[in-house]
mmCIF file of C-alpha atoms in Angstrom:
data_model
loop_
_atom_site.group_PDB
_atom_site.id
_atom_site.type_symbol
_atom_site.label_atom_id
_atom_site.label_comp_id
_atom_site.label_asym_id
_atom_site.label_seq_id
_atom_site.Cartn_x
_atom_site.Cartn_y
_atom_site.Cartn_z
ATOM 1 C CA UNK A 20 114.233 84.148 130.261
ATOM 2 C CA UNK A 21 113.304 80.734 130.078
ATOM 3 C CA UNK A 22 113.411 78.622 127.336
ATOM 4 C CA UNK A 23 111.340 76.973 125.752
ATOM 5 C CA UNK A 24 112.158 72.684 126.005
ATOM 6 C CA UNK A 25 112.935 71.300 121.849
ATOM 7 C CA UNK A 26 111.948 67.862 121.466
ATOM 8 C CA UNK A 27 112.510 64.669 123.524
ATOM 9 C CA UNK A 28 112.623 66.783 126.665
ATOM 10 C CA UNK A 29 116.217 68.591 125.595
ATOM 11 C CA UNK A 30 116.738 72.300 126.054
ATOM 12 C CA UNK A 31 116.740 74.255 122.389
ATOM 13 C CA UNK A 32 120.129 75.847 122.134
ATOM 14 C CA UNK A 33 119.471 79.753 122.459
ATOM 15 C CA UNK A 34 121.135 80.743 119.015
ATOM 16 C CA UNK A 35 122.408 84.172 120.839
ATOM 17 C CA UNK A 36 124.358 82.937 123.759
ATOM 18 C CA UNK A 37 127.761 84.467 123.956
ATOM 19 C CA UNK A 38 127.017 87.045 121.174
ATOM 20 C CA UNK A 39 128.096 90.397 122.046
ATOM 21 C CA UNK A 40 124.343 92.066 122.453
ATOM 22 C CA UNK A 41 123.794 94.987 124.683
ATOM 23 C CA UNK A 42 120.963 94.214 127.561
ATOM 24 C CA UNK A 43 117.846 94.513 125.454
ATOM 25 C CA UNK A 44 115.573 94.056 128.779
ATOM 26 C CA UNK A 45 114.898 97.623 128.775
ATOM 27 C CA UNK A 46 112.699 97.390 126.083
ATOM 28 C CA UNK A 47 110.747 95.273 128.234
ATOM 29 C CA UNK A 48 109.873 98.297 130.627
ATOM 30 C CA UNK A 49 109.105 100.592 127.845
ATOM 31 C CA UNK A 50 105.248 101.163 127.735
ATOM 32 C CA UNK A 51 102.970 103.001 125.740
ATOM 33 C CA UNK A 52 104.339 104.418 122.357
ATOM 34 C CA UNK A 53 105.844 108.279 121.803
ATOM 35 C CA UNK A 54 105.630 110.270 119.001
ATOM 36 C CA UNK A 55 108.719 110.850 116.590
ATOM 37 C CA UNK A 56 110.311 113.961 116.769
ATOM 38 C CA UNK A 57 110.601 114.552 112.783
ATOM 39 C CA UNK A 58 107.004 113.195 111.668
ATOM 40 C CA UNK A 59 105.041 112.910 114.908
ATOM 41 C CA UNK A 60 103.514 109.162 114.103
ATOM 42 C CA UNK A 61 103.204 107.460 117.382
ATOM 43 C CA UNK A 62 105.870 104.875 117.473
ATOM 44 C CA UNK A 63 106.929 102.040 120.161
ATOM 45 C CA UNK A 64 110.636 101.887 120.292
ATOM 46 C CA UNK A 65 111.638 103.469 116.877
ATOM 47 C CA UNK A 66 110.342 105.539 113.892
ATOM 48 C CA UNK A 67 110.089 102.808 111.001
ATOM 49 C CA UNK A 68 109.685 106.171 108.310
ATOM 50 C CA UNK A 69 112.089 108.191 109.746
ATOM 51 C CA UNK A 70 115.107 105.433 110.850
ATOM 52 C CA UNK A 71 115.691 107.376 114.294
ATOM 53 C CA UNK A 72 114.571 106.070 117.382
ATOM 54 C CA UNK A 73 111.655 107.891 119.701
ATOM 55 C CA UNK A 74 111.345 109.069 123.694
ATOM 56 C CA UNK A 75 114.847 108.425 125.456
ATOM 57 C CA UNK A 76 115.539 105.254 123.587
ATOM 58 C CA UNK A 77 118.209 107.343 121.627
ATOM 59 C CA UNK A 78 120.667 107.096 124.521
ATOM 60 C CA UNK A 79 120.142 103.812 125.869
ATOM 61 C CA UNK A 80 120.524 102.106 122.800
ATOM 62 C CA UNK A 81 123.592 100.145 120.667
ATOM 63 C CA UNK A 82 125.794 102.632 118.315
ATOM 64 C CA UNK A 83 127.167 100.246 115.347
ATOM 65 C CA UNK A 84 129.942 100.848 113.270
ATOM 66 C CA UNK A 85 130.195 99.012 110.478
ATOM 67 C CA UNK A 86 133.025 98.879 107.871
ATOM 68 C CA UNK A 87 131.334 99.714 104.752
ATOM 69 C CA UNK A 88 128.049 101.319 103.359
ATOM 70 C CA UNK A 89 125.092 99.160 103.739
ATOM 71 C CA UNK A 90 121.974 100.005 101.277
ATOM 72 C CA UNK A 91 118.912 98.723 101.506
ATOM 73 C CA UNK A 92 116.335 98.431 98.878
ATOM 74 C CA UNK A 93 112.800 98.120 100.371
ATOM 75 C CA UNK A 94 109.780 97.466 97.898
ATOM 76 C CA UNK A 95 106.505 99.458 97.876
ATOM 77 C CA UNK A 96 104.356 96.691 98.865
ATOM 78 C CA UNK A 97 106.972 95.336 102.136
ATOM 79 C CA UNK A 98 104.730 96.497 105.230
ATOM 80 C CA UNK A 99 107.204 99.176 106.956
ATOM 81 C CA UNK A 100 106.308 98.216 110.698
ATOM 82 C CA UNK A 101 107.325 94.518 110.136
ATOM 83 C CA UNK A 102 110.619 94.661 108.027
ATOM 84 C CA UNK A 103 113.490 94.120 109.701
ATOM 85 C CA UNK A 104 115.861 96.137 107.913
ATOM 86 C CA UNK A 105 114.873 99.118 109.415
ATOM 87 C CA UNK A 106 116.783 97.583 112.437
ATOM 88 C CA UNK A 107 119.979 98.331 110.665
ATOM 89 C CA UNK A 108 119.349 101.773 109.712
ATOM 90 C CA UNK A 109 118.229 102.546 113.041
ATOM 91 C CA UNK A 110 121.657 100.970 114.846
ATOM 92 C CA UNK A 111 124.094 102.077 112.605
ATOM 93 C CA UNK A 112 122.815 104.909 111.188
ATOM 94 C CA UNK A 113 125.701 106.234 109.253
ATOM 95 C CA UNK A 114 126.524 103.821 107.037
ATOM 96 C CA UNK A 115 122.802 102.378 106.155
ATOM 97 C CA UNK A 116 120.610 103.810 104.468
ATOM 98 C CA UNK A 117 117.194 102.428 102.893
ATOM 99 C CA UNK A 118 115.199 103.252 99.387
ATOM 100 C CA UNK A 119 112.034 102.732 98.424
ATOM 101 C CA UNK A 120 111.655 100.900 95.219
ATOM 102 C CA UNK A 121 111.384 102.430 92.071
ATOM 103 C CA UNK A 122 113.354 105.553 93.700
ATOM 104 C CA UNK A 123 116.756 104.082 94.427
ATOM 105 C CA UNK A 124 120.342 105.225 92.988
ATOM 106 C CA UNK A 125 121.698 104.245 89.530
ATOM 107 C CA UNK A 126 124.510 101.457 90.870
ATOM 108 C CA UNK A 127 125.700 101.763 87.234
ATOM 109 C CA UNK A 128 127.588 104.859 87.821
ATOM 110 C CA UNK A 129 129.426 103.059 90.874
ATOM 111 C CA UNK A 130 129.378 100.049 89.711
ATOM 112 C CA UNK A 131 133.301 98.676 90.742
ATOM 113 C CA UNK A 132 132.932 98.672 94.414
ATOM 114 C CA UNK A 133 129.469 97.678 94.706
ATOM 115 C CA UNK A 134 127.888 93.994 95.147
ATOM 116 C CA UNK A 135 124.556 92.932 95.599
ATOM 117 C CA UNK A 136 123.438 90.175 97.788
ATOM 118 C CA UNK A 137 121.299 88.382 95.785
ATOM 119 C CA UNK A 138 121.880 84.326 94.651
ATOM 120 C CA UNK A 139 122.231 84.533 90.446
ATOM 121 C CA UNK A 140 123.774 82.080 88.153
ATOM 122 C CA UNK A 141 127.095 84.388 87.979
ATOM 123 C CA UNK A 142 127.142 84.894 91.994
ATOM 124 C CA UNK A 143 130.564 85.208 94.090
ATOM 125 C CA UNK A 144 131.260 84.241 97.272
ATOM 126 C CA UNK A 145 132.534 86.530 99.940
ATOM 127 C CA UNK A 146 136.145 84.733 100.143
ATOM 128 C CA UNK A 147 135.770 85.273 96.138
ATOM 129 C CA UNK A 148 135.692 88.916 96.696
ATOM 130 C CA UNK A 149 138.866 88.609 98.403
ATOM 131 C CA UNK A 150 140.578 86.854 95.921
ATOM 132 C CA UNK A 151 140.757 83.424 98.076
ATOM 133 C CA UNK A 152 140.540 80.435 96.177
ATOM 134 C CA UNK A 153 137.561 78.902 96.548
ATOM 135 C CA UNK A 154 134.633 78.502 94.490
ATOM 136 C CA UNK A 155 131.089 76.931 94.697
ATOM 137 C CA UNK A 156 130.537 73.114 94.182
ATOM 138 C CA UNK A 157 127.723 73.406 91.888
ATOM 139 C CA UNK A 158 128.795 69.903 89.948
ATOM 140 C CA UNK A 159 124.881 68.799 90.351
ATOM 141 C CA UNK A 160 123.126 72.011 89.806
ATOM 142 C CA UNK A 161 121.851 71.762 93.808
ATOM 143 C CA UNK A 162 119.550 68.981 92.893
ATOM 144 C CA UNK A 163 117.510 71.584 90.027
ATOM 145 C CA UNK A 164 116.130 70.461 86.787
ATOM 146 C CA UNK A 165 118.107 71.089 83.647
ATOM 147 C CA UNK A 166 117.413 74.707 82.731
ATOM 148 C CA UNK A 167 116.985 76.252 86.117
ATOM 149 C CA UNK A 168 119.875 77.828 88.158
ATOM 150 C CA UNK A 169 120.720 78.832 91.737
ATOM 151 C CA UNK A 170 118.690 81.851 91.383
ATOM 152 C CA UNK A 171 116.014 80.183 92.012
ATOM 153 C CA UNK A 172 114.548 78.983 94.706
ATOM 154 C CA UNK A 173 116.574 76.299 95.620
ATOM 155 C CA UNK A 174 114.994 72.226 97.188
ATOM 156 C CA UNK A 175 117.761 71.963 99.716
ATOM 157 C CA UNK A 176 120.672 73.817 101.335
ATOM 158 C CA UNK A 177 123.596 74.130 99.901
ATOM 159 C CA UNK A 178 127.231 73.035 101.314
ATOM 160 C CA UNK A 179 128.671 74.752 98.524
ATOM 161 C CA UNK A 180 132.544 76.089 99.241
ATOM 162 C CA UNK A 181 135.107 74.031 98.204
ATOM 163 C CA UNK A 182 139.232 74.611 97.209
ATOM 164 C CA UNK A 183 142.663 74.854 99.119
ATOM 165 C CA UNK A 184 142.560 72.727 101.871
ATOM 166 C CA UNK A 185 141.994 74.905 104.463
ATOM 167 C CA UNK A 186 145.351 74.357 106.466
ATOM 168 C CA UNK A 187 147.308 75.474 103.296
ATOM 169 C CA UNK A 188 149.309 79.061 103.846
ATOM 170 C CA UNK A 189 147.799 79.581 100.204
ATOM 171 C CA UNK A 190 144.388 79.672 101.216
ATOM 172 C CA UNK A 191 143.995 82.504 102.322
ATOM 173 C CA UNK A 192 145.433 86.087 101.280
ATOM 174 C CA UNK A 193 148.473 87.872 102.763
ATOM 175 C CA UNK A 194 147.439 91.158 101.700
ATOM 176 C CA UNK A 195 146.583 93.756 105.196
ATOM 177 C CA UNK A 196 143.143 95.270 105.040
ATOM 178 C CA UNK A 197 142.053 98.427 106.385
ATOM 179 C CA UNK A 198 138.612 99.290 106.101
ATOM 180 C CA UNK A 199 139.849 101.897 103.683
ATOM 181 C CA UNK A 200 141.034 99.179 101.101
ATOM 182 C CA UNK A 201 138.788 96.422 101.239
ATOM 183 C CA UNK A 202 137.450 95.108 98.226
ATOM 184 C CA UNK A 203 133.782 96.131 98.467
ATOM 185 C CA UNK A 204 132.992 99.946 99.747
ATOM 186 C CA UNK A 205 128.817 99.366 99.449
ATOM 187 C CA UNK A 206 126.778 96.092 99.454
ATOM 188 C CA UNK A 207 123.109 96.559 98.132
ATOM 189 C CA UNK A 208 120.120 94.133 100.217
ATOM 190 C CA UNK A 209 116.966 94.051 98.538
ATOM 191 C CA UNK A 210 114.018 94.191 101.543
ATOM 192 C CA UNK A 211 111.138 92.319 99.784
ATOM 193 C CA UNK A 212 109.118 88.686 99.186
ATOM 194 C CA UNK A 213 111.183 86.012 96.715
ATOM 195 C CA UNK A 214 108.777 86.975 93.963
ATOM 196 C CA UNK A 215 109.284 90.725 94.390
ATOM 197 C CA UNK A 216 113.254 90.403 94.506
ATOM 198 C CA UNK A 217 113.245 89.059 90.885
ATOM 199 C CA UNK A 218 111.273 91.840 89.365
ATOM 200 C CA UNK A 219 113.649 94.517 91.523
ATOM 201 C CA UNK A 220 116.837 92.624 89.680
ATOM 202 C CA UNK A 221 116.112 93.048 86.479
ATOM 203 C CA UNK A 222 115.796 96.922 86.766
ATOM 204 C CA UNK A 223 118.819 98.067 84.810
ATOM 205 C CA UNK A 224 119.808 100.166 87.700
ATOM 206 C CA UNK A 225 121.333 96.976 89.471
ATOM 207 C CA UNK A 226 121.458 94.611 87.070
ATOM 208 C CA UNK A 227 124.852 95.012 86.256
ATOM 209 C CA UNK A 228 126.401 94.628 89.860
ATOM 210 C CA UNK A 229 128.483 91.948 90.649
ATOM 211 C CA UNK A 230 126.140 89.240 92.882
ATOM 212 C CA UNK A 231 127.251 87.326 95.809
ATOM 213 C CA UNK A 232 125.885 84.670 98.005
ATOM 214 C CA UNK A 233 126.450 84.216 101.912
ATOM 215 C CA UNK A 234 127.062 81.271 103.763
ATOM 216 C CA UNK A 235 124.601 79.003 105.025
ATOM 217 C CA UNK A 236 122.937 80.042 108.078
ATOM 218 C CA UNK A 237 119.738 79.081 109.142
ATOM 219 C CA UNK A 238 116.990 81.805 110.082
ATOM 220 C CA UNK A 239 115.762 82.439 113.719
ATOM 221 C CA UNK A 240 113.080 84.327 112.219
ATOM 222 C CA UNK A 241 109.355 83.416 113.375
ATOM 223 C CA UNK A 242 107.792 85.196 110.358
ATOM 224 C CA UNK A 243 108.158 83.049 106.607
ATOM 225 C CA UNK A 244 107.298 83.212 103.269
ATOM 226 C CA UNK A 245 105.386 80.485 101.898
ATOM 227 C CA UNK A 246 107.365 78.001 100.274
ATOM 228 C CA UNK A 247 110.706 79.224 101.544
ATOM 229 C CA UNK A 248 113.721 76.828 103.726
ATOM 230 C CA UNK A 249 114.958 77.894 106.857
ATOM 231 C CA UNK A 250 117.931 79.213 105.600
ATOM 232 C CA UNK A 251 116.532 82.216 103.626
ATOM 233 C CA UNK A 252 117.896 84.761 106.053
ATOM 234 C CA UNK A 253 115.484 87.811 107.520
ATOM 235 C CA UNK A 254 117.207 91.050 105.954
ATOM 236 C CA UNK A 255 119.082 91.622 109.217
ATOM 237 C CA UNK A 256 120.688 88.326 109.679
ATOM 238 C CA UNK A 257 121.592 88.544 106.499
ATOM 239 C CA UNK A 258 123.223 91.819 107.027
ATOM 240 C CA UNK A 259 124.697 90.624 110.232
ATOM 241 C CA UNK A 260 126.207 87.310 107.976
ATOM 242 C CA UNK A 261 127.729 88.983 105.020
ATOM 243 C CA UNK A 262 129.084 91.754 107.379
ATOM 244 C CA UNK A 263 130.799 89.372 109.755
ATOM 245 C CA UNK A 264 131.828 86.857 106.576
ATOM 246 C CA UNK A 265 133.609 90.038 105.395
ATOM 247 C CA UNK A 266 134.949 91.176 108.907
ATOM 248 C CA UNK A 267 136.265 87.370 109.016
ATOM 249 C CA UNK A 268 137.944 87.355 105.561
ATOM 250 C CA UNK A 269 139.556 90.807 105.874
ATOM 251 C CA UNK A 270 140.859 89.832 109.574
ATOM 252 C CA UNK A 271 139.905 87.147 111.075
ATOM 253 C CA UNK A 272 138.123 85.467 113.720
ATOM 254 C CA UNK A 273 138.836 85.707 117.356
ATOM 255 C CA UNK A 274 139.542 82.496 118.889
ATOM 256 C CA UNK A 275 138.415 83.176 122.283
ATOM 257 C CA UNK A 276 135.117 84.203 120.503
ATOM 258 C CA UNK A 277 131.969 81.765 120.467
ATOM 259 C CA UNK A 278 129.355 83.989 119.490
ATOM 260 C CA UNK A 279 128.682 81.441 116.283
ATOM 261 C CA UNK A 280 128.365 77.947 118.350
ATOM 262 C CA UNK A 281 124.372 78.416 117.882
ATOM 263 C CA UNK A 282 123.791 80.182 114.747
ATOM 264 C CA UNK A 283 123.848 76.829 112.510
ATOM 265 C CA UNK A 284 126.283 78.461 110.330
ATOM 266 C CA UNK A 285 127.239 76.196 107.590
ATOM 267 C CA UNK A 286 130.539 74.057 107.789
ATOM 268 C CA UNK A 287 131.827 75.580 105.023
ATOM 269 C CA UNK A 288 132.279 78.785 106.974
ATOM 270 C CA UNK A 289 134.050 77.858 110.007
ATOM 271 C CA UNK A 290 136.068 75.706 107.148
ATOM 272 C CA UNK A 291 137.350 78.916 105.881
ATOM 273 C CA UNK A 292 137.488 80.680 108.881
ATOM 274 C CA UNK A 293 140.275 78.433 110.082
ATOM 275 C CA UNK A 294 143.089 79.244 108.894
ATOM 276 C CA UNK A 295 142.067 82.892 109.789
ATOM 277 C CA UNK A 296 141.459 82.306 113.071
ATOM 278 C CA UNK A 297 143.831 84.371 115.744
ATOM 279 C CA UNK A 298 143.770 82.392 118.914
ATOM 280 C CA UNK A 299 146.216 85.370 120.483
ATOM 281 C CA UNK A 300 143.962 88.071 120.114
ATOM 282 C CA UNK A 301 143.235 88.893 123.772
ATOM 283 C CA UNK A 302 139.549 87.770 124.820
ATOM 284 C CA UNK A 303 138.341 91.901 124.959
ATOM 285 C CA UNK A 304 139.802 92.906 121.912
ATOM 286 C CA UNK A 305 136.684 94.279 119.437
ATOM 287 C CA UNK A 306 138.321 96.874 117.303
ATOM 288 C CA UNK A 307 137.042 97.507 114.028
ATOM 289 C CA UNK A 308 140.077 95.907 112.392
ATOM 290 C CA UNK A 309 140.890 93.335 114.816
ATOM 291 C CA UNK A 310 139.713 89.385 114.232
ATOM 292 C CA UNK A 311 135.743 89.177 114.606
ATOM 293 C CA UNK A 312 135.050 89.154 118.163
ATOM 294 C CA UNK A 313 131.271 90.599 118.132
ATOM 295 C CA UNK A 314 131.472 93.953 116.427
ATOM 296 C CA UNK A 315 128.211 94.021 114.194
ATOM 297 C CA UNK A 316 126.240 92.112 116.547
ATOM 298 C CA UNK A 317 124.477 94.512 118.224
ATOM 299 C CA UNK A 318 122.635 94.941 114.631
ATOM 300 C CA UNK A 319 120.863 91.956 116.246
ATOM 301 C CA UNK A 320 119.914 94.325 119.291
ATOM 302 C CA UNK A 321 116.201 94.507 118.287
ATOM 303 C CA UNK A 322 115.642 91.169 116.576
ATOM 304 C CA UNK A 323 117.106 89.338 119.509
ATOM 305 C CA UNK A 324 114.387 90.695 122.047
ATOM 306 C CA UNK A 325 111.933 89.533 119.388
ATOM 307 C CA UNK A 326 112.822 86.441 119.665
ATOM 308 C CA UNK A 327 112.918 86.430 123.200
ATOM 309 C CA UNK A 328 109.178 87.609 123.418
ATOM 310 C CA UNK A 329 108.095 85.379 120.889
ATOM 311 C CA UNK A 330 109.455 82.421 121.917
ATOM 312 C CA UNK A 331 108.147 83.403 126.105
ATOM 313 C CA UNK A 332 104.670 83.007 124.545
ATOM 314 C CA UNK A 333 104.584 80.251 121.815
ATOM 315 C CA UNK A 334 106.214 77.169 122.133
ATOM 316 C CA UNK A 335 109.420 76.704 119.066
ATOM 317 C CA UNK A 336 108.371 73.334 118.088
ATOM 318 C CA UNK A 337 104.911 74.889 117.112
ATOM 319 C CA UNK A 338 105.454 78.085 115.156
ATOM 320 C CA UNK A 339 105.350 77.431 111.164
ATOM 321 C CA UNK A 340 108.737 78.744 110.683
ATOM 322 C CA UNK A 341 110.526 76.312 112.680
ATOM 323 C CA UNK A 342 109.115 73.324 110.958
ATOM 324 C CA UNK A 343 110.112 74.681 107.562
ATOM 325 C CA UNK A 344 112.413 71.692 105.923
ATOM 326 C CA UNK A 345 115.834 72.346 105.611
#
């Protein structure tokens, strides 16, 4: 594919080069639409009710495995054909699994290994999870009037991790994870609009989880919400973030791997990541426990060839989401 050309004539970095995506082209061949085998709806390349994929898709496509339970809470009113989180279910579907608000599970009765990706007043960050000493820099309230928090929707983006210095053999934890004993076993996404997230968060249900925040990232995706920066992630990159945050935490980052030069990842993050860093691990190495070297990114297997074919048809420096301020 070619490109389109940013601004004063230079190429726009591609924000998926050297991620670890299967070929997507053959989605590009597909024509026409099939019908799903469980509820017969005619359906392009997956069944966005039933989670499965249709036709022969099913064995040409990306299996994920991912190291804990994702759920995903969609709300009534999100428009099922254009949510992204569907994505997930459909590429790693055994440990996703998406609800339909008001009928989701009472997190209350599961409370201790549960978080909820959602920015509150009382939010963690992912190293917090892990016990690494850090915290967020919130010494002017990210530029909010008095009385207002980071739950809301926030004027600019936040560089917000700060402790250890990152070369210091205390800042980071000692303790060997398996994905039997990490410190979160499900992490709850809620699929909806700003407005709608708010009113799913104060259902008693989920109220009581433990929040966290990801790291900054900016969004590649071409569809906004009014109102909203660049770095409110679509549901799948935000997936994709707090799984690999976690991966990166728990065991590291593979030196060799450069998947994240073009994602506009925060500084913070690659701050942190440091000292985790294993330059040894060989180049090829993407076991599930070994440092972060690509494993969840084929969860960006769908939105990837969106991208693609929206940006082979509109220019980037014209599509509304792109000239969001950041």
């Amino acid at each position: 594919m070619t490109h389109p050309v940013a601004a004063r004539g230079q190429p726009r970095k591609y924000p998926f080069v050297n991620m670890r995506i299967a070929d997507h082209s053959v989605l590009d061949t597909i024509e026409g639409r099939q019908s799903c085998q469980h509820c017969n709806r005619s359906r392009k390349f997956f069944c966005y009710n039933c989670y499965i994929p249709v036709g022969e898709l099913g064995s040409l496509l990306p299996s994920v495995e991912l190291p804990l339970q994702i759920d995903i809470i969609k709300h009534k009113k999100e428009i099922d054909g254009k949510s992204t989180a569907v994505h997930a279910a459909v590429l790693a579907p055994h440990q996703v699994r998406i609800h339909t608000y008001p009928d989701i599970p009472d997190y209350r009765l599961e409370e201790a290994g549960v978080v909820l990706i959602f920015p509150s007043a009382t939010s963690l960050t992912v190293p917090q999870l892990f016990a690494r000493d850090v915290h967020l820099n919130i010494d002017d309230n990210y530029g909010l009037p008095k009385g207002h928090h980071m739950g809301t929707m926030l004027r600019r983006r936040m560089d917000e991790v700060v402790g250890t210095a990152p070369d210091s053999p205390d800042s980071i934890s000692c303790k060997r994870y398996t994905c039997d004993t990490l410190p979160i076993k499900r992490a709850v996404f809620i699929d909806s609009t700003w407005n709608q997230s708010r009113s799913i968060y104060a259902d008693e249900r989920v109220r009581g989880l433990r929040t966290v925040v990801l790291q900054n990232r900016l969004s590649q995706f071409w569809r906004h919400q009014r109102g909203s920066p660049r770095w409110y992630l679509a549901t799948i990159e935000a997936i994709h973030q707090f799984l690999l945050e976690v991966h990166v935490n728990a065991w590291g980052l593979n030196g060799a791997y450069r998947g994240l030069d073009n994602l506009e990842i925060t500084d913070g993050f690659h701050q942190l990541a440091k000292p985790l860093t294993t330059s040894e691990a060989p180049a090829e190495c993407v076991t599930p426990e070994s440092p972060y070297n690509g494993q969840y990114d084929n969860l960006l297997y769908f939105f990837a060839n969106m991208y693609d074919l929206i940006h082979k048809y509109y220019d980037h420096n014209e599509l509304i989401s792109y000239r969001r301020p950041i």
